[in-house]
Coordinates of C-alpha atoms in Angstrom, one line a residue:
M1 CA 4.6 -15.3 -8.5
I2 CA 0.8 -15.6 -8.5
E3 CA -1.0 -14.5 -5.4
F4 CA -4.8 -14.7 -5.0
S5 CA -6.8 -11.9 -3.6
C6 CA -10.2 -13.3 -4.2
L7 CA -10.6 -17.1 -4.2
G8 CA -13.7 -19.3 -4.0
K9 CA -14.6 -22.9 -4.6
K10 CA -15.1 -24.5 -8.0
K11 CA -14.8 -21.3 -10.0
K12 CA -13.7 -21.9 -13.6
N13 CA -12.7 -18.3 -14.5
L14 CA -9.7 -16.2 -13.4
I15 CA -8.8 -12.5 -13.7
L16 CA -5.1 -12.0 -13.5
F17 CA -3.3 -8.7 -13.1
I18 CA 0.2 -8.2 -14.3
H19 CA 2.1 -5.0 -13.3
G20 CA 4.6 -3.1 -15.3
L21 CA 8.1 -1.7 -15.0
T22 CA 9.1 -1.0 -11.4
G23 CA 5.6 -2.0 -10.3
D24 CA 4.2 -4.4 -7.8
N25 CA 0.7 -5.1 -6.3
M26 CA 0.5 -1.4 -5.4
T27 CA 0.1 -0.6 -9.1
W28 CA -3.5 -1.7 -8.8
V29 CA -4.3 0.4 -5.7
N30 CA -6.0 3.8 -6.2
Q31 CA -5.5 7.0 -4.2
S32 CA -8.2 5.9 -1.7
G33 CA -6.3 2.8 -0.9
I34 CA -8.7 0.5 -2.7
S35 CA -7.4 -2.1 -5.1
F36 CA -8.9 -2.9 -8.5
S37 CA -9.4 -6.4 -7.4
D38 CA -11.5 -5.3 -4.4
L39 CA -13.6 -3.1 -6.7
L40 CA -14.2 -6.0 -9.1
A41 CA -15.1 -8.3 -6.2
R42 CA -17.8 -5.9 -5.2
D43 CA -19.7 -6.9 -8.3
R44 CA -21.8 -9.9 -7.4
E45 CA -21.6 -11.5 -10.9
I46 CA -17.9 -11.1 -11.1
K47 CA -17.3 -12.4 -7.6
K48 CA -19.6 -15.3 -8.3
K49 CA -17.9 -16.4 -11.5
F50 CA -14.2 -15.2 -11.2
D51 CA -11.3 -15.7 -8.9
I52 CA -8.9 -12.8 -8.9
A53 CA -5.1 -12.9 -8.6
H54 CA -1.9 -10.8 -9.2
F55 CA 1.3 -11.9 -10.8
T56 CA 4.4 -10.1 -9.4
Y57 CA 8.0 -10.2 -10.6
Y58 CA 11.1 -8.3 -9.6
S59 CA 11.4 -4.9 -11.4
R60 CA 13.6 -2.0 -10.2
L61 CA 15.3 0.7 -12.1
F62 CA 18.4 0.7 -9.9
T63 CA 19.9 -1.6 -7.3
S64 CA 22.6 0.9 -6.3
T65 CA 22.6 4.2 -4.4
P66 CA 22.3 7.4 -6.5
G67 CA 26.0 8.1 -6.2
K68 CA 26.9 4.6 -7.5
V69 CA 24.4 5.0 -10.3
F70 CA 25.9 8.3 -11.4
S71 CA 29.4 6.8 -11.1
S72 CA 28.4 3.8 -13.3
F73 CA 26.8 6.1 -15.9
V74 CA 30.0 8.2 -16.2
S75 CA 32.1 5.1 -16.3
K76 CA 30.0 3.7 -19.2
I77 CA 30.3 7.0 -21.2
F78 CA 34.0 7.3 -20.8
K79 CA 35.1 3.6 -20.5
G80 CA 32.4 1.8 -22.4
G81 CA 31.4 -0.5 -19.6
S82 CA 28.7 -0.9 -17.0
K83 CA 27.3 -3.6 -14.7
T84 CA 23.9 -5.1 -15.5
I85 CA 21.1 -5.4 -13.0
R86 CA 20.9 -9.1 -12.6
L87 CA 17.9 -9.3 -10.4
N88 CA 15.7 -8.0 -13.2
L89 CA 14.7 -10.7 -15.6
D90 CA 13.9 -10.0 -19.2
V91 CA 10.5 -10.4 -20.8
R92 CA 11.2 -13.9 -22.0
N93 CA 12.2 -15.2 -18.6
I94 CA 9.4 -13.5 -16.8
S95 CA 6.9 -15.0 -19.3
D96 CA 8.5 -18.4 -18.7
L97 CA 8.0 -17.9 -14.9
L98 CA 4.4 -16.9 -15.5
N99 CA 3.7 -19.9 -17.7
T100 CA 5.0 -22.2 -15.0
E101 CA 2.9 -20.5 -12.4
L102 CA -0.2 -20.8 -14.6
D103 CA 0.5 -24.6 -15.1
V104 CA 1.0 -25.2 -11.4
K105 CA -1.5 -22.9 -9.7
C106 CA -4.2 -22.3 -12.4
G107 CA -4.8 -25.6 -14.1
Q108 CA -8.4 -25.8 -12.9
Y109 CA -9.5 -22.7 -14.8
E110 CA -11.2 -22.9 -18.2
S111 CA -11.1 -19.2 -18.9
I112 CA -8.4 -16.5 -18.0
V113 CA -8.6 -12.8 -18.4
L114 CA -5.2 -11.0 -18.4
I115 CA -5.1 -7.3 -17.3
A116 CA -1.6 -6.0 -18.0
H117 CA 0.1 -2.7 -17.6
S118 CA 3.2 -1.4 -19.4
L119 CA 5.9 -4.0 -19.5
G120 CA 3.4 -6.5 -18.1
G121 CA 1.6 -6.3 -21.5
L122 CA 4.7 -7.5 -23.3
V123 CA 5.0 -10.4 -20.8
A124 CA 1.3 -11.2 -21.5
K125 CA 1.9 -11.3 -25.2
S126 CA 4.9 -13.5 -24.8
V127 CA 3.0 -15.9 -22.6
I128 CA 0.1 -16.1 -25.2
L129 CA 2.5 -16.7 -28.1
D130 CA 4.5 -19.3 -26.2
I131 CA 1.4 -21.3 -25.4
L132 CA 0.2 -21.1 -29.0
S133 CA 3.7 -22.1 -30.4
K134 CA 3.5 -25.3 -28.3
N135 CA 0.0 -26.1 -29.6
K136 CA -1.4 -26.1 -26.1
P137 CA -5.0 -25.1 -25.4
L138 CA -5.1 -21.4 -24.8
K139 CA -7.2 -20.7 -21.7
I140 CA -6.5 -17.0 -22.0
K141 CA -9.7 -15.7 -23.5
Q142 CA -9.3 -12.0 -23.1
F143 CA -6.3 -9.6 -22.8
L144 CA -6.7 -6.0 -21.6
S145 CA -3.7 -4.0 -22.6
L146 CA -3.3 -0.9 -20.4
A147 CA -0.8 1.7 -21.7
V148 CA 1.5 -1.1 -23.0
P149 CA 4.4 0.1 -25.2
H150 CA 3.9 -2.4 -28.0
D151 CA 6.3 -0.3 -30.2
G152 CA 8.6 0.5 -27.2
A153 CA 9.0 3.8 -25.3
N154 CA 11.6 6.5 -26.2
L155 CA 12.4 7.1 -22.6
A156 CA 13.8 3.6 -22.5
L157 CA 16.6 4.7 -24.8
I158 CA 17.8 7.1 -22.1
G159 CA 17.0 4.9 -19.1
K160 CA 18.9 1.9 -20.3
Q161 CA 22.1 4.0 -20.7
I162 CA 21.8 5.1 -17.1
S163 CA 20.7 2.0 -15.3
G164 CA 21.8 -1.0 -17.5
N165 CA 18.4 -2.4 -16.9
I166 CA 17.5 -5.4 -19.2
Q167 CA 13.8 -4.6 -18.8
L168 CA 14.3 -1.1 -20.1
E169 CA 16.3 -2.6 -23.0
N170 CA 13.3 -4.8 -23.8
L171 CA 11.2 -1.6 -24.1
T172 CA 13.6 0.1 -26.6
P173 CA 11.8 1.2 -29.7
L174 CA 12.6 -1.0 -32.7
G175 CA 14.4 -3.3 -30.2
E176 CA 14.6 -7.0 -30.8
T177 CA 12.0 -7.8 -28.1
V178 CA 9.2 -5.6 -29.4
K179 CA 10.0 -6.4 -33.0
Q180 CA 9.8 -10.1 -32.4
L181 CA 6.6 -10.0 -30.3
N182 CA 4.9 -7.8 -32.9
N183 CA 6.0 -10.0 -35.8
D184 CA 4.8 -13.2 -34.1
W185 CA 1.5 -11.5 -33.1
I186 CA 0.7 -10.3 -36.6
Q187 CA 1.6 -13.7 -38.1
T188 CA -0.7 -15.5 -35.7
P189 CA -4.3 -16.1 -37.1
L190 CA -6.7 -13.7 -35.5
E191 CA -9.0 -16.5 -34.5
N192 CA -6.3 -18.1 -32.4
L193 CA -5.6 -15.0 -30.4
P194 CA -7.6 -13.9 -27.3
K195 CA -10.0 -11.0 -27.6
T196 CA -7.7 -8.0 -27.1
L197 CA -8.7 -4.5 -25.9
Y198 CA -6.1 -1.7 -26.1
F199 CA -6.2 1.2 -23.7
Q200 CA -4.1 4.3 -23.9
G201 CA -3.6 7.2 -21.5
K202 CA -4.6 10.5 -23.0
Y203 CA -1.9 12.4 -21.1
D204 CA 0.7 9.6 -21.0
M205 CA 4.1 11.2 -21.6
I206 CA 5.9 7.9 -21.8
V207 CA 3.7 5.5 -24.0
T208 CA 2.5 7.2 -27.1
G209 CA -1.0 6.6 -28.4
T210 CA 0.3 4.7 -31.5
S211 CA 2.6 2.5 -29.3
A212 CA -0.3 1.7 -27.0
I213 CA -2.4 0.3 -29.8
G214 CA -0.9 -3.0 -30.8
Y215 CA -0.6 -4.5 -34.2
Q216 CA -3.5 -6.8 -35.1
Q217 CA -4.8 -8.6 -38.1
G218 CA -8.3 -8.0 -39.5

């Protein structure tokens, strides 16, 4: 759901944060306990022109105790079966939820900036592509991609075997989700897409530099 942390009257611009796998609003809080949204709101021009909000969705690696997780892992190896984590939605369903929230809560905005981390970046891409596929006006003018595994993450190959997490499956390298999103993104005319900036972590051991830089025409 979308929750506002900085809200004023008659503002036409919105900055929306989208967390990644296993994240929540605490994703955007630094070691000093200050959130990114608070830091942005300290800038007079930003506070004057932008409302700021966070989109949160359920994302957990496990819903069982460690003992049950290990038991499930062993069972999958030797019996070929495991239970899925049904509370976690896949990228497509999360993006549908976000699109609905944007329609209901953010219809007044003329310009939206998405700041997305990890899995949240795939959700952002899915939302953008879905809006364009329906020939609706795209209010999302900028997309900041923070360590987003556009090509997937190798750790997901191991993680999904242990947890049965659909969100980890979405992050599988060469998996259907990342392939489809990349293919649709590349085939979309560049002028129709929002201005996109890709950021990578220099010491990121999960999302490689090449995966963090998404495919783009031009």
